Each structure stands twice: as C-alpha cells, then as structure tokens.
Amino acid sequence: MNDTTKLLLRAARGEAVPHAPVWFMRQAGRSLPEYRDLRAGIGMLESCRRPDLVCEITLQPVRRHKVDAAILFSDIVVPLQAAGIDLDIVAGTGPVVAEPVRTMADVEAIRDLDGESVGFIAEAIRLLLAELGDTALIGFAGAPFTLASYLVEGGPSKHHTKTKTLMYGAPDVWHALCARLAGITRTFLQVQVDAGVDAVQLFDSWAGALSEADYRRYVLPHSRAVLHELRGPIPRIHFGVGTAELLPAMAEAGADVVGVDWRTPLDVAAARVPGKALQGNLDPCVLLAPWEVIEQEARRVLAEGAKAPGHIFNLGHGVLPETDPDALTRLVELVHTA
Ligand code: CP3
C-alpha cells in the first residue's frame, strides 16, 4: 500500500489506516517546559499575533510527541479581538471581555472580520506547511454559542446564566449576535483553509449546557451556517464537552468527524451518529494516573473507537497543564503500535 494521504485525513474519511492517527487538544501549552520558556514575558494574545512564535509553539508538541497532527497555536477569541472587540486572556482564568454584549445596540457595534486583519494566521500557516511534511495541520475556531457565552458573560462562566437569559428573553438579539459571530468565525476559518490547513475543528466547548431542543433552536442554524458555507474539500471536526445528547444534532450541523468527550464510550457515540468518523476520548485526568491505568484506558478507547467508520485518537478535552509530557509521548507510541 502506497497511500501518501495524511493519516488524519484518511481516518476522517473512514478509509483504512495502519493505526489510528493521534493528536491532543491543547497539546501546545503549559504542559510543555519549552512552551513556558518561549512564552515567558509575552502575553497570550500577543504570542498569537506573531507568526514566528505561532509556528514554533505549534511545532513543539509535534517534535516532542510525534503526533499525527499539529493544531495551529491560537485562541477562539483571536478573531473577536481582530474584529475590534476589547478583550484579553487572563492567565489561569481565560478570556475576559471589557464590555459584555447584552443589547441589540451592542450586537450592532460588532464589526465583521476583515480577513486581512488576521493575516498573521495565514503567514504562520505558510511557515508551518514548510516544516510539517506528512503531519496534518488543523485549523480551528470557536462556534457561535461558545463565543457568545464569553461575550455575554464577560468571561468564563459555570452555568451560562446571562447567556441563557439573553437567549430565552431576547431571542431576536440572540440570533442577531450568533449570526454575526457565525460570519466572523466563517471568515476566520476560510483564511486558514485558503492558507492550506488540512482540516478544521469547530469548538463548541460549552454547547453541552443546552438541551437538544434548545441547541436545535438557538444554536444549530448558526453552526451550520459556518460549516456549510466554508469552501474547500477539507474535513470538518466538531467538538463540545458534555454533548452526549447533542451528538446527532452536532453531526447535522455539518461535521464530518464528531468529537466526543470522555463521558460517552465511542461505541455508544458511533451508534448515535452512524456513518460519521469520531474523535476522542480518553479522560484527560487519566494521564495523571500510573502508566498501567493509562494503557488500559487507551486500549479501551481504541477498541471502542474501532466501532466507528474512522477514529482519530484524542483526549475527551484539553491536556491539563499538570500533565507529565512523557506520559503523552508514551501514549502516542502506544496508539501507533497498538
Ligand atoms: O494546542 C492547542 O490545542 C492549540 C491552542 C488552543 C488554545 N486555545 C491556546 C490557549 C486552542 C485550540 C484553544 C481553543 C480555546 N480557547 C477553547 C476551545 C477549546 C477548549 O478547551 O474547550 C476555549 C474555550 C478557549 C478559551 C480559553 N483560552 C480558555 C478557557 C483558556 C484557558 C485559561 C487558563 O489559563 O487556564 C484560554 C487561554 C489559552 N488558550 C491558553 C492556551 C495555551 C493558556 C494561556 C497561557 O498559556 O498563558
């Protein structure tokens, strides 16, 4: 067999692969000492705007762990800042928005994203493609609901109370906000696709806060607008946390690959979204356990993932900062030889 198509793309299409491709959400970041060194004294959003740093940080986990895919080092709020929204990423907290969005006037003040204002992303992708060889490059963006949650709450939130208050109490404002965010997200992803990424992942990290009925009514049309209007024959991965009940609806939004958190076994997920490739889903906390436990759980995930037409091995959410990087390296070896 002499198939030179990148492993991740073959698994995403449900084609035969010698082993599951593997990468980790948040593989670049605080679990790596070389990341902490490089970022010392440089703000998170500033580092996202510097193509040389984006390229180097994106490559760090590829060199170290030999993962099958790189994910562009950036953040879901980067396009919001580029569209003129005053926000920052506070270490240990997450995105914080200076003036939360609550009214139609607030929504109308949000500008569209001009692709040229994120030209640093296209430049970083150009640098990366020259380095990556047969390692796939994944671009990404935040989905309208998850972005709206940060904008309406003003920062991270446990129960998304203000977000839901707006959604239920002023649906016209809600839909106007999500439509605007869908436009920003689509432009941000199109810049990445046009620059040459191999796949994209749309993160709707907090969509699991919604019932299926509310997801279908308030969120799905906007995520679908992003995924359907994106031009280019590349796989679309769609992921959220706590989305067991939403998997079919998220697949309908236009996912080729459905990301699954650790709560739903992949064979159960496979039955919920027939015909779709899956990505996931080792509990990130398992990586803090002894190797025997990691190995046992990883083999279970692989066996359950084999029930799907295609399986991309990943965690059920991002790498925790306290993870021993050597455990990740060893896990990649295991997936490659299992
Ligand atoms: O390696 C990768 O996965 C690529 C980089 C990446 C980052 N953010 C870098 C980052 C990706 C894919 C994201 C997406 C992102 N950002 C999401 C969706 C993914 C998910 O985890 O559900 C969300 C919800 C955000 C918003 C955000 N930005 C949070 C919650 C945080 C963490 C806050 C903290 O400090 O604990 C950030 C900051 C952030 N984004 C960091 C990194 C490496 C940490 C900042 C630092 O290193 O100083």
Tab-separated table of N, CA, C and O and ligand atoms in Angstrom, residues 23-30 35 39 42-44 48 61 71-77 89-95 140-142 146 150 156 203-206 239 241 317-318 321, ligand 1:
chain	number	residue	atom	x	y	z
A	23	TRP	N	-3.675	12.981	18.035
A	23	TRP	CA	-3.208	14.307	18.446
A	23	TRP	C	-3.993	14.655	19.707
A	23	TRP	O	-4.924	13.911	20.085
A	24	PHE	N	-3.623	15.737	20.363
A	24	PHE	CA	-4.274	16.086	21.628
A	24	PHE	C	-4.731	17.541	21.611
A	24	PHE	O	-3.944	18.442	21.282
A	25	MET	N	-5.994	17.758	21.996
A	25	MET	CA	-6.435	19.131	22.184
A	25	MET	C	-5.552	19.761	23.262
A	25	MET	O	-5.236	19.108	24.257
A	26	ARG	N	-5.140	21.004	23.051
A	26	ARG	CA	-4.207	21.707	23.942
A	26	ARG	C	-2.859	21.001	24.067
A	26	ARG	O	-2.241	21.015	25.130
A	27	GLN	N	-2.414	20.360	22.973
A	27	GLN	CA	-1.105	19.689	23.026
A	27	GLN	C	0.010	20.722	23.126
A	27	GLN	O	1.082	20.425	23.665
A	28	ALA	N	-0.220	21.914	22.550
A	28	ALA	CA	0.724	23.012	22.739
A	28	ALA	C	0.274	23.770	23.973
A	28	ALA	O	-0.899	24.043	24.127
A	29	GLY	N	1.162	24.082	24.846
A	29	GLY	CA	0.719	24.835	26.021
A	29	GLY	C	1.479	24.472	27.272
A	29	GLY	O	2.581	23.912	27.208
A	30	ARG	N	0.826	24.773	28.381
A	30	ARG	CA	1.560	24.809	29.641
A	30	ARG	C	2.108	23.483	30.137
A	30	ARG	O	2.926	23.464	31.047
A	35	TYR	N	7.379	25.379	26.019
A	35	TYR	CA	6.333	26.396	25.803
A	35	TYR	C	6.431	27.474	26.871
A	35	TYR	O	6.424	28.672	26.565
A	39	ARG	N	7.140	31.449	26.072
A	39	ARG	CA	6.075	32.423	26.366
A	39	ARG	C	6.439	33.398	27.496
A	39	ARG	O	5.705	34.378	27.713
A	42	ILE	N	5.668	37.201	27.490
A	42	ILE	CA	4.888	37.572	26.296
A	42	ILE	C	3.426	37.205	26.545
A	42	ILE	O	3.117	36.070	26.893
A	43	GLY	N	2.535	38.158	26.370
A	43	GLY	CA	1.104	37.922	26.601
A	43	GLY	C	0.568	36.873	25.641
A	43	GLY	O	1.088	36.701	24.532
A	44	MET	N	-0.480	36.172	26.079
A	44	MET	CA	-1.074	35.107	25.254
A	44	MET	C	-1.506	35.647	23.881
A	44	MET	O	-1.154	35.091	22.838
A	48	CYS	N	-0.082	35.010	19.953
A	48	CYS	CA	-0.921	34.509	18.850
A	48	CYS	C	-0.782	35.359	17.586
A	48	CYS	O	-1.094	34.904	16.492
A	61	PRO	N	4.884	20.349	20.213
A	61	PRO	CA	4.357	19.016	20.547
A	61	PRO	C	4.549	18.003	19.420
A	61	PRO	O	4.589	16.790	19.676
A	71	ILE	N	-2.051	21.283	15.790
A	71	ILE	CA	-3.159	22.242	15.785
A	71	ILE	C	-2.553	23.625	15.911
A	71	ILE	O	-1.665	23.851	16.742
A	72	LEU	N	-3.010	24.483	15.038
A	72	LEU	CA	-2.498	25.851	14.993
A	72	LEU	C	-2.554	26.469	16.380
A	72	LEU	O	-3.582	26.403	17.053
A	73	PHE	N	-1.474	27.082	16.825
A	73	PHE	CA	-1.494	27.767	18.115
A	73	PHE	C	-2.191	29.109	17.938
A	73	PHE	O	-1.715	29.988	17.210
A	74	SER	N	-3.330	29.243	18.583
A	74	SER	CA	-4.116	30.475	18.511
A	74	SER	C	-5.136	30.396	19.632
A	74	SER	O	-4.940	29.656	20.601
A	75	ASP	N	-6.217	31.143	19.552
A	75	ASP	CA	-7.284	31.015	20.534
A	75	ASP	C	-8.606	31.397	19.887
A	75	ASP	O	-8.618	32.160	18.913
A	76	ILE	N	-9.695	30.898	20.469
A	76	ILE	CA	-11.006	31.186	19.862
A	76	ILE	C	-11.355	32.671	19.903
A	76	ILE	O	-12.187	33.115	19.131
A	77	VAL	N	-10.718	33.439	20.803
A	77	VAL	CA	-11.060	34.875	20.863
A	77	VAL	C	-10.188	35.738	19.948
A	77	VAL	O	-10.437	36.942	19.824
A	89	ILE	N	-6.842	37.718	27.401
A	89	ILE	CA	-6.824	36.384	28.002
A	89	ILE	C	-6.005	36.483	29.278
A	89	ILE	O	-4.822	36.828	29.234
A	90	VAL	N	-6.650	36.260	30.398
A	90	VAL	CA	-6.000	36.393	31.693
A	90	VAL	C	-5.502	35.006	32.116
A	90	VAL	O	-6.280	34.039	32.138
A	91	ALA	N	-4.197	34.921	32.436
A	91	ALA	CA	-3.592	33.639	32.788
A	91	ALA	C	-4.347	32.995	33.950
A	91	ALA	O	-4.643	33.651	34.950
A	92	GLY	N	-4.671	31.718	33.792
A	92	GLY	CA	-5.357	30.988	34.849
A	92	GLY	C	-6.861	31.220	34.884
A	92	GLY	O	-7.584	30.521	35.594
A	93	THR	N	-7.360	32.197	34.117
A	93	THR	CA	-8.805	32.490	34.095
A	93	THR	C	-9.396	32.177	32.728
A	93	THR	O	-10.333	31.395	32.600
A	94	GLY	N	-8.827	32.807	31.707
A	94	GLY	CA	-9.352	32.650	30.362
A	94	GLY	C	-9.733	34.005	29.790
A	94	GLY	O	-9.308	35.044	30.295
A	95	PRO	N	-10.568	34.011	28.737
A	95	PRO	CA	-10.914	35.274	28.075
A	95	PRO	C	-11.769	36.168	28.973
A	95	PRO	O	-12.698	35.702	29.621
A	140	PHE	N	-8.624	26.008	13.428
A	140	PHE	CA	-9.804	25.927	14.298
A	140	PHE	C	-10.419	27.294	14.538
A	140	PHE	O	-9.820	28.333	14.251
A	141	ALA	N	-11.626	27.237	15.092
A	141	ALA	CA	-12.317	28.451	15.535
A	141	ALA	C	-13.318	28.049	16.607
A	141	ALA	O	-13.632	26.865	16.776
A	142	GLY	N	-13.813	29.035	17.332
A	142	GLY	CA	-14.882	28.811	18.293
A	142	GLY	C	-16.225	28.916	17.587
A	142	GLY	O	-16.395	29.720	16.667
A	146	THR	N	-20.360	29.173	21.881
A	146	THR	CA	-19.264	29.287	22.851
A	146	THR	C	-18.672	30.695	22.834
A	146	THR	O	-18.369	31.263	23.895
A	150	TYR	N	-18.799	33.779	26.058
A	150	TYR	CA	-17.755	34.673	26.595
A	150	TYR	C	-18.169	36.135	26.464
A	150	TYR	O	-17.959	36.942	27.367
A	156	PRO	N	-15.304	33.669	31.609
A	156	PRO	CA	-15.703	32.266	31.776
A	156	PRO	C	-16.903	32.169	32.716
A	156	PRO	O	-17.082	33.026	33.576
A	203	PHE	N	-14.841	24.410	17.650
A	203	PHE	CA	-15.014	24.127	19.072
A	203	PHE	C	-16.312	24.754	19.570
A	203	PHE	O	-16.422	25.980	19.633
A	204	ASP	N	-17.290	23.927	19.926
A	204	ASP	CA	-18.440	24.472	20.663
A	204	ASP	C	-18.353	23.921	22.083
A	204	ASP	O	-19.229	23.177	22.552
A	205	SER	N	-17.274	24.318	22.755
A	205	SER	CA	-16.901	23.699	24.032
A	205	SER	C	-18.047	23.678	25.033
A	205	SER	O	-18.202	22.715	25.770
A	206	TRP	N	-18.853	24.745	25.074
A	206	TRP	CA	-19.855	24.841	26.157
A	206	TRP	C	-21.273	24.536	25.713
A	206	TRP	O	-22.224	24.729	26.473
A	239	PHE	N	-16.658	19.686	17.918
A	239	PHE	CA	-16.462	19.139	19.272
A	239	PHE	C	-17.086	20.029	20.339
A	239	PHE	O	-17.057	21.258	20.241
A	241	VAL	N	-18.043	19.747	24.937
A	241	VAL	CA	-17.933	18.969	26.182
A	241	VAL	C	-19.338	18.717	26.727
A	241	VAL	O	-20.186	19.617	26.702
A	317	HIS	N	-11.074	16.126	26.321
A	317	HIS	CA	-10.973	17.577	26.335
A	317	HIS	C	-9.480	17.883	26.374
A	317	HIS	O	-8.676	16.984	26.151
A	318	GLY	N	-9.108	19.135	26.679
A	318	GLY	CA	-7.713	19.516	26.538
A	318	GLY	C	-6.765	18.908	27.563
A	318	GLY	O	-7.170	18.533	28.663
A	321	PRO	N	-2.675	21.304	32.380
A	321	PRO	CA	-1.316	21.856	32.496
A	321	PRO	C	-0.395	20.992	33.352
A	321	PRO	O	0.807	20.954	33.117
B	1	CP3	O1	-2.754	23.164	21.440
B	1	CP3	C1	-3.894	23.580	21.124
B	1	CP3	O2	-4.939	22.955	21.367
B	1	CP3	C2	-3.994	24.864	20.317
B	1	CP3	C3	-4.200	26.018	21.036
B	1	CP3	C4	-5.550	26.430	21.636
B	1	CP3	C5	-5.589	27.411	22.636
B	1	CP3	N1	-6.897	27.739	22.856
B	1	CP3	C6	-4.408	28.021	23.272
B	1	CP3	C7	-4.546	28.522	24.646
B	1	CP3	C8	-6.868	26.099	21.305
B	1	CP3	C9	-7.384	25.070	20.319
B	1	CP3	C10	-7.715	26.936	22.094
B	1	CP3	C11	-9.175	26.947	21.989
B	1	CP3	C12	-9.968	27.511	23.098
B	1	CP3	N2	-9.746	28.655	23.821
B	1	CP3	C13	-11.194	26.963	23.531
B	1	CP3	C14	-11.839	25.737	22.941
B	1	CP3	C15	-11.138	24.514	23.389
B	1	CP3	C16	-11.499	24.055	24.761
B	1	CP3	O3	-10.563	23.945	25.580
B	1	CP3	O4	-12.666	23.781	25.004
B	1	CP3	C17	-11.686	27.757	24.576
B	1	CP3	C18	-12.954	27.531	25.345
B	1	CP3	C19	-10.771	28.837	24.748
B	1	CP3	C20	-10.856	29.967	25.700
B	1	CP3	C21	-9.680	29.928	26.601
B	1	CP3	N3	-8.443	30.464	26.276
B	1	CP3	C22	-9.547	29.272	27.857
B	1	CP3	C23	-10.662	28.569	28.583
B	1	CP3	C24	-8.210	29.423	28.259
B	1	CP3	C25	-7.527	28.826	29.477
B	1	CP3	C26	-7.431	29.722	30.629
B	1	CP3	C27	-6.326	29.242	31.577
B	1	CP3	O5	-5.323	29.962	31.691
B	1	CP3	O6	-6.496	28.161	32.165
B	1	CP3	C28	-7.550	30.173	27.272
B	1	CP3	C29	-6.126	30.528	27.258
B	1	CP3	C30	-5.278	29.642	26.431
B	1	CP3	N4	-5.546	29.341	25.123
B	1	CP3	C31	-4.064	29.035	26.810
B	1	CP3	C32	-3.590	28.338	25.696
B	1	CP3	C33	-2.307	27.566	25.568
B	1	CP3	C34	-3.396	29.183	28.171
B	1	CP3	C35	-2.782	30.546	28.266
B	1	CP3	C36	-1.320	30.545	28.610
B	1	CP3	O7	-0.565	29.612	28.242
B	1	CP3	O8	-0.907	31.557	29.183
